[in-house]
Coordinates of C-alpha atoms (C1' of nucleotides) and ligand atoms in Angstrom, one line a residue:
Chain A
X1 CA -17.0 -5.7 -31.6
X2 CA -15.2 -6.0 -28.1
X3 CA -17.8 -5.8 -25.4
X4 CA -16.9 -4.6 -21.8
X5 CA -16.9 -8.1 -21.1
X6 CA -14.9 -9.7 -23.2
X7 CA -12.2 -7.0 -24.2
X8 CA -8.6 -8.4 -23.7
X9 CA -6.6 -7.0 -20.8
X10 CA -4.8 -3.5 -21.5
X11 CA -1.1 -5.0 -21.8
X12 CA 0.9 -8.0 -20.2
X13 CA 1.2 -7.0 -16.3
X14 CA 4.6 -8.0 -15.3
X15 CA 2.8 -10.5 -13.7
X16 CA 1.8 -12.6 -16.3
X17 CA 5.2 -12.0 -17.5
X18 CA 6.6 -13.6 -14.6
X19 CA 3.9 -16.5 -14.6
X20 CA 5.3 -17.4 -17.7
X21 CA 8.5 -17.3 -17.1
X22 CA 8.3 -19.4 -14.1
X23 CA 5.7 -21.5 -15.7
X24 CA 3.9 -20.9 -12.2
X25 CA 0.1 -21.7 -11.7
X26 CA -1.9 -19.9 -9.5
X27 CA -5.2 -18.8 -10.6
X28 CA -5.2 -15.0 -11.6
X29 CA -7.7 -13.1 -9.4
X30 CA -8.5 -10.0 -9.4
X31 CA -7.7 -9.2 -6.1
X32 CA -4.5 -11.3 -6.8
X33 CA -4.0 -8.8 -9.2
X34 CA -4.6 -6.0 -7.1
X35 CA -2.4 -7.2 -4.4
X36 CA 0.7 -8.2 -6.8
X37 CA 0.6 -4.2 -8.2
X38 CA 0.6 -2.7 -4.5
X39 CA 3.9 -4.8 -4.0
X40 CA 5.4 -4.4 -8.0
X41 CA 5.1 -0.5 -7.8
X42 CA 6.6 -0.5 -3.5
X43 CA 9.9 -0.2 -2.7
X44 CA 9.6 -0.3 0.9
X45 CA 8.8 -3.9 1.6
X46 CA 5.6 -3.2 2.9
X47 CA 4.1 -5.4 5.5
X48 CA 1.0 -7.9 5.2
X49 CA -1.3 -4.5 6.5
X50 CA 0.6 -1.7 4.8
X51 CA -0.3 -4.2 1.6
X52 CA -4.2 -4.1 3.1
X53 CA -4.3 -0.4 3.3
X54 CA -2.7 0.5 0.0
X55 CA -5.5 -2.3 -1.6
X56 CA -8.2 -0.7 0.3
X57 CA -7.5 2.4 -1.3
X58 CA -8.4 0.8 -5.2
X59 CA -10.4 -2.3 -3.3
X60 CA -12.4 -0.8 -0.4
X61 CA -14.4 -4.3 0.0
X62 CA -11.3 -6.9 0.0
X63 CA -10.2 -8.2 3.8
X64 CA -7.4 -8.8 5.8
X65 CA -7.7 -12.2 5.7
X66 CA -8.0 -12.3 1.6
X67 CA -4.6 -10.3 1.5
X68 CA -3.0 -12.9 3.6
X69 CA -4.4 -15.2 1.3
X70 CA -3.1 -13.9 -1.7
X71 CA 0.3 -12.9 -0.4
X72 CA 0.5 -16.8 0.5
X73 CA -0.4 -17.8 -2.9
X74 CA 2.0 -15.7 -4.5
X75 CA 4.4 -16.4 -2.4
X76 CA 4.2 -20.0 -2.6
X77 CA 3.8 -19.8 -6.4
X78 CA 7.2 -18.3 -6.3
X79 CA 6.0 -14.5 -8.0
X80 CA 7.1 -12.4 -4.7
X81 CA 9.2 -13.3 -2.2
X82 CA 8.5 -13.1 1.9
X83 CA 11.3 -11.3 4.2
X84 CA 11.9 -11.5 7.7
X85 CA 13.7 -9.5 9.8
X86 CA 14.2 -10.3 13.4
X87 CA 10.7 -11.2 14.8
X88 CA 9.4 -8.3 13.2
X89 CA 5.8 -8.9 10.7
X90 CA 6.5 -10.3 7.5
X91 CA 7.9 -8.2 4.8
X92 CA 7.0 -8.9 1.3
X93 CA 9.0 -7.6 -1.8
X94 CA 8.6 -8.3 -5.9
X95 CA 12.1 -8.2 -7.0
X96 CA 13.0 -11.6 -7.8
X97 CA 16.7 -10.9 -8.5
X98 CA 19.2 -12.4 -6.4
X99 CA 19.6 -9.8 -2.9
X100 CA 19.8 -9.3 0.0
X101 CA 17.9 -6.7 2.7
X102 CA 19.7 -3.7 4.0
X103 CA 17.5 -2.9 7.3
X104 CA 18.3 0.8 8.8
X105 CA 18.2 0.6 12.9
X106 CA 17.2 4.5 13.1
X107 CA 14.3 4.9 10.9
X108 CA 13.3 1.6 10.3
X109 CA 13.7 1.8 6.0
X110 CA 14.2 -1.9 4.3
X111 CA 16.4 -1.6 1.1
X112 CA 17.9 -4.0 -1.7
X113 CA 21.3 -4.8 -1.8
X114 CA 22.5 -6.9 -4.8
X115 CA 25.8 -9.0 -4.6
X116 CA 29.0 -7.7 -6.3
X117 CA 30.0 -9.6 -9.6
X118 CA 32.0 -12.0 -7.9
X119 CA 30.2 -13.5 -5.7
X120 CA 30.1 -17.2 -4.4
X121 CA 28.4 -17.3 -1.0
X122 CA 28.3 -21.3 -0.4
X123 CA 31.8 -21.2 0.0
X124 CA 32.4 -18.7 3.1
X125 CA 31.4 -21.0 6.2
X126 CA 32.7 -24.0 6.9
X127 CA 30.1 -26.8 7.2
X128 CA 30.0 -30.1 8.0
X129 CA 30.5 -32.5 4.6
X130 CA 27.9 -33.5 3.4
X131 CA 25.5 -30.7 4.2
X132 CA 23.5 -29.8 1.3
X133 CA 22.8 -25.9 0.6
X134 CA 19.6 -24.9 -0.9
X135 CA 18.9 -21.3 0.2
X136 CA 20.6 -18.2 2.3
X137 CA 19.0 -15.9 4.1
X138 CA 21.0 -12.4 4.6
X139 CA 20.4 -9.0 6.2
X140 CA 22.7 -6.3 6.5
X141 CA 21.5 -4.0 9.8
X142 CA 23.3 -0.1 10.3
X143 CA 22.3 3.2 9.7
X144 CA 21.6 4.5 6.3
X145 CA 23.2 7.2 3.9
X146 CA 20.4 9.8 5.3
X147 CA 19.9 9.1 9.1
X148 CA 23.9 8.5 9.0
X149 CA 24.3 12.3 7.7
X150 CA 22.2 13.7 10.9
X151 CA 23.9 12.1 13.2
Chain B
X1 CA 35.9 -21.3 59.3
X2 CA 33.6 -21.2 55.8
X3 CA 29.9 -21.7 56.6
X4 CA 27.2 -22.8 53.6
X5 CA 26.3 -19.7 53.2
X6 CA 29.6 -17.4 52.8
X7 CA 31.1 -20.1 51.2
X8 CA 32.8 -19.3 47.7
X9 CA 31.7 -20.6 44.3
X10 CA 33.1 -23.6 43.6
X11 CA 34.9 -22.4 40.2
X12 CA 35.2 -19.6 38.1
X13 CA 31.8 -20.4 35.7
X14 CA 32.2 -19.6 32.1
X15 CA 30.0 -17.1 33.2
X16 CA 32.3 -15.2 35.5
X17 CA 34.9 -15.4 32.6
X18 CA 32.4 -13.8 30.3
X19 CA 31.5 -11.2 32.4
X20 CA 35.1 -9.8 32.6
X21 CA 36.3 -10.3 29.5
X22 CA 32.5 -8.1 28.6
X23 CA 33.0 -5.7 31.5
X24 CA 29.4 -6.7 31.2
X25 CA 27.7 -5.5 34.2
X26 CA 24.1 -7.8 35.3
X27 CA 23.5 -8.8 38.4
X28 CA 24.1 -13.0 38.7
X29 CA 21.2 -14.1 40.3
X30 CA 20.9 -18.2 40.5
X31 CA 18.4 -18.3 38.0
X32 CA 20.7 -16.3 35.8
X33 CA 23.3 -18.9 35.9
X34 CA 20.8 -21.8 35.4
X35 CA 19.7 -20.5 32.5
X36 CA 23.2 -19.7 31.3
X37 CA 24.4 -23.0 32.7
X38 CA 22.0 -24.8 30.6
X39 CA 22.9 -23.1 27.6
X40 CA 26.5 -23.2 27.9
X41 CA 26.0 -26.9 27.4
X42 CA 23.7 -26.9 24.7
X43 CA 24.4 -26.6 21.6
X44 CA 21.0 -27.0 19.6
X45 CA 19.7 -23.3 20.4
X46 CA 16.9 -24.0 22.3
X47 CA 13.8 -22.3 22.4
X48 CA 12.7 -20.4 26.0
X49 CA 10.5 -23.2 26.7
X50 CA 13.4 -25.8 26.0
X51 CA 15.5 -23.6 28.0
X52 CA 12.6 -23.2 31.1
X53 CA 12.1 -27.4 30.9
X54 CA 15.9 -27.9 31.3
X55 CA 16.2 -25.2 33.9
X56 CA 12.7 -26.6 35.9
X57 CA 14.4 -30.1 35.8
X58 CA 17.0 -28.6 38.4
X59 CA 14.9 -26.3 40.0
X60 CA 11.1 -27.1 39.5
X61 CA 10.1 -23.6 40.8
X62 CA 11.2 -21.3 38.5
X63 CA 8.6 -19.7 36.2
X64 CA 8.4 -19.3 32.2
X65 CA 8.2 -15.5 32.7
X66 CA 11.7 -15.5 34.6
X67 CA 13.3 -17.0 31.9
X68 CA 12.1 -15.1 29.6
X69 CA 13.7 -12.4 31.4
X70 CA 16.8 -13.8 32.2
X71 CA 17.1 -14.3 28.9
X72 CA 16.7 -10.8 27.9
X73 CA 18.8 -9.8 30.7
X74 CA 22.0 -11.9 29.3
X75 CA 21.0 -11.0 25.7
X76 CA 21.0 -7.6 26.4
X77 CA 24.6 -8.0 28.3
X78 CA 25.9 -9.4 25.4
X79 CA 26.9 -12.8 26.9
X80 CA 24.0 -14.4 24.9
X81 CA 22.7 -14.5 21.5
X82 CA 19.0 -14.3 20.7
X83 CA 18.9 -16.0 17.3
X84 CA 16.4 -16.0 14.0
X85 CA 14.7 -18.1 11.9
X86 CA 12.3 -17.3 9.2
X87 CA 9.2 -16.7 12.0
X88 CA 10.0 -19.8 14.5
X89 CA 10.1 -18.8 18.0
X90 CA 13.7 -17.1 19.2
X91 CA 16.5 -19.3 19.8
X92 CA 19.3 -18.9 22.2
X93 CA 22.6 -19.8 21.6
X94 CA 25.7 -19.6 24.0
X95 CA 28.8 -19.4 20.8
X96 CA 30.4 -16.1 21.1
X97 CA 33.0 -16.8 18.5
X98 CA 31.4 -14.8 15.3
X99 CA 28.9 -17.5 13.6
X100 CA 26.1 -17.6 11.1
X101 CA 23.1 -20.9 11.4
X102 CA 22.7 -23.7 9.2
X103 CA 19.4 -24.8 9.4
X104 CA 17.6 -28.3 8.3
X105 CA 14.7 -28.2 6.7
X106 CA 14.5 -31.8 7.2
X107 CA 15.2 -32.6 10.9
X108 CA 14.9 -29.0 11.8
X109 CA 18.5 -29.2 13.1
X110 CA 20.1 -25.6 14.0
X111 CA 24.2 -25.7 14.0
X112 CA 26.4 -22.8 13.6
X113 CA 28.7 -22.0 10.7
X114 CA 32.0 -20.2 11.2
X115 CA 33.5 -17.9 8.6
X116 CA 36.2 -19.0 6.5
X117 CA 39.5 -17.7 7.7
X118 CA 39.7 -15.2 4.5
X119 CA 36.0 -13.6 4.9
X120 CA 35.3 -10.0 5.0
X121 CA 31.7 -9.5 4.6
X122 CA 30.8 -6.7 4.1
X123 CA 32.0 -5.7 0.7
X124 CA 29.9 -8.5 -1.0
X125 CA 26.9 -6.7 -1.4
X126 CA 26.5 -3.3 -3.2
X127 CA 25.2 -0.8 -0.5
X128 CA 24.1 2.6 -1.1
X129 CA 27.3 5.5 -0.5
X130 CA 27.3 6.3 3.2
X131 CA 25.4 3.7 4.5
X132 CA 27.2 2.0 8.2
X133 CA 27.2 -1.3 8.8
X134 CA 26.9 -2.5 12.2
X135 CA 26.1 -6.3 12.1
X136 CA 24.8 -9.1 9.7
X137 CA 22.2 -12.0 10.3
X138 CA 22.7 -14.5 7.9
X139 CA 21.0 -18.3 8.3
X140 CA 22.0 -21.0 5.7
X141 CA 19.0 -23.7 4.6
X142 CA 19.5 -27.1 3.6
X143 CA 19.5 -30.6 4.5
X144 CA 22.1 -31.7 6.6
X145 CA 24.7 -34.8 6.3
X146 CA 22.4 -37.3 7.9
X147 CA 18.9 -36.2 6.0
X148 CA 20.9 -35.8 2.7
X149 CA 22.4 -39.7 3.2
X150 CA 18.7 -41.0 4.0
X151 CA 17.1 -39.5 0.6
Chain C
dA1 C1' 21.6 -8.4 63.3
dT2 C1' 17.9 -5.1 61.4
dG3 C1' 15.8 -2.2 58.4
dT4 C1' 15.2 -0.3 53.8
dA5 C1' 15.1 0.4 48.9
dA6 C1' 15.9 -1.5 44.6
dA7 C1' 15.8 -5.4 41.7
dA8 C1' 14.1 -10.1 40.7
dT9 C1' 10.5 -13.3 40.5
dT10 C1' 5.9 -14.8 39.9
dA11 C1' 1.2 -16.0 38.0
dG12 C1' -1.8 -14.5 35.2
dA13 C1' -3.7 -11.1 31.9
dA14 C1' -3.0 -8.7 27.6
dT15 C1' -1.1 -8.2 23.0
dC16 C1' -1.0 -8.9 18.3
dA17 C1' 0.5 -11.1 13.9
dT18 C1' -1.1 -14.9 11.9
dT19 C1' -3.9 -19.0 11.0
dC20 C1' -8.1 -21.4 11.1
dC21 C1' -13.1 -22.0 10.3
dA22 C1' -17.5 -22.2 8.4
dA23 C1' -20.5 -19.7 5.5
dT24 C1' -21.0 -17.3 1.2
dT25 C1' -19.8 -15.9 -3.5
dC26 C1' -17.4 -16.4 -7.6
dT27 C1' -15.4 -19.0 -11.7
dA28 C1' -14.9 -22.0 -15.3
dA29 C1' -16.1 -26.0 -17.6
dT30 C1' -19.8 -29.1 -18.8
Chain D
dA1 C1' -28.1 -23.3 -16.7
dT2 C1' -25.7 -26.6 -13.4
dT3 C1' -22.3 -27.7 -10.7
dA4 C1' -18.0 -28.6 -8.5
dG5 C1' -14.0 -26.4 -7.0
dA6 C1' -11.7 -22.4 -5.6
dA7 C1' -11.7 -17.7 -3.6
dT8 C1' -13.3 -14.5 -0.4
dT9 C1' -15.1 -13.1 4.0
dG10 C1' -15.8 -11.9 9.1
dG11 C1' -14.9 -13.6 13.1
dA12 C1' -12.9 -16.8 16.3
dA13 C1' -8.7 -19.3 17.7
dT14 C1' -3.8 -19.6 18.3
dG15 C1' 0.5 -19.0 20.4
dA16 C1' 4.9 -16.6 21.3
dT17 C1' 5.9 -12.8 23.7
dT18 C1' 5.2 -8.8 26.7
dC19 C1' 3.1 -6.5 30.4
dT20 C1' 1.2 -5.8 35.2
dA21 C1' 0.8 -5.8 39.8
dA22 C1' 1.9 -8.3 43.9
dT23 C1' 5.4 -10.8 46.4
dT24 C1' 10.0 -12.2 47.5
dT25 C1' 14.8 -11.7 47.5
dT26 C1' 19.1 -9.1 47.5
dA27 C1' 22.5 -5.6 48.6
dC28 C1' 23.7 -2.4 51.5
dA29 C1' 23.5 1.0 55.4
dT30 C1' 22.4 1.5 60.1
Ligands
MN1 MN1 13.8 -7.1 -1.4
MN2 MN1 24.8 -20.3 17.2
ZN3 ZN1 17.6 5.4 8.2
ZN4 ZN1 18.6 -32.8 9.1

DNA sequence: ATGTAAAATTAGAATCATTCCAATTCTAAT
DNA sequence: ATTAGAATTGGAATGATTCTAATTTTACAT
């Protein structure tokens, strides 16, 4: 009979999901956990702080510093992805699909935008042969749908 | 008769040109030009502190803070670029001509990338209905020709 | 030329996101 | 139960940038 202790986790988090899928290893923390749920159920690409203060809410007892921490191990392990916009605090989002960041000059919001169907970037700027592409890094800056309504 | 001091600039500077072509209106103080002189001929977007050594090499008085702010003051006339990367420090660059940045992650190399002749941006990503774009950031990593020939 | 107000320049202090550090606590395997 | 390695913690350090308040320079009117 199952003890508090040794009962099984509820269900597969989308994280573990995504650890196996990406046959990443990080060790599994709780506060790991913690931190990865904040960002898997935001859509806002909240910053290192918002992440604090929406952990603290669950977590009272976890730090700054230990959010930083985790955010750097996932991160690095490859389960959430950092954004940057300007010089502006990192940004950290969970959706690992292919896009790019739609940031809205008047009130600030940070949105996905997925490519159209047809899309090949590497072959819209000219560089020099040779040069090797690994990565792109896009954002798309205007006004949004709602603050362009007001205006 | 033309003394030293009501003498008239040598040449029209790129910086004149600019200027009109802008109606860009800042006043052209001689640290302004330094600092646009030096970055007219660069063309590795330097850093401030890249940008206040090469200006202090010509005129050893001249302070960080003042280059900071001529360097906000031509940004913010439009005959500059501020330009970034991930978190690094801002770069400056003095290309005009529309242009996204390859950078190496090897040699840390910044160059600029010009758009194929055929390339219209913005319908490549799927944006929510009534959102306005008004400009895109885009940065290209890699390894550039000479890294990628070493490895 | 001289005086005056506005703008530029300056050194140094302040800011603030992030990283580092050293001490403590937790974890997993023996 | 021991023990080594990793995670967590609060607080200090870092470093690019911005701010401040004093000084100097400039543009313009007298
Ligand atoms: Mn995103
Ligand atoms: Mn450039
Ligand atoms: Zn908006
Ligand atoms: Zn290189």
């Amino acid at each position: 009979m199952p003890t508090a202790s040794t009962r099984s986790t509820p269900s597969p988090t989308g994280l573990q999901c995504r650890m196996a899928l990406l046959g990443a290893d990080v060790r599994l923390t709780p506060h790991r956990r913690e931190v990865f749920e904040v960002l898997a159920s935001s859509t806002d690409h909240p910053t290192a702080t918002d992440v604090f203060d929406r952990v603290k809410a669950r977590t009272p007892s976890i730090s700054l510093a230990t959010v930083y921490n985790c955010l750097e191990h996932l991160t690095s392990a490859g389960l959430i992805k950092q954004v940057h916009l300007e010089r502006g605090q990192s940004r950290y989002c969970a959706n690992l699909h292919e896009h790019v960041h739609f940031h809205c000059e008047t009130c600030g919001k940070v949105i996905d935008a997925h490519p159209a169907a047809d899309f090949d970037p590497a072959k819209f700027w000219v560089l020099p042969k040779g040069t090797k592409v690994t990565r792109m890094d896009i954002a798309i800056h205007g006004t949004c749908d709602a603050c362009a309504a007001k205006s």
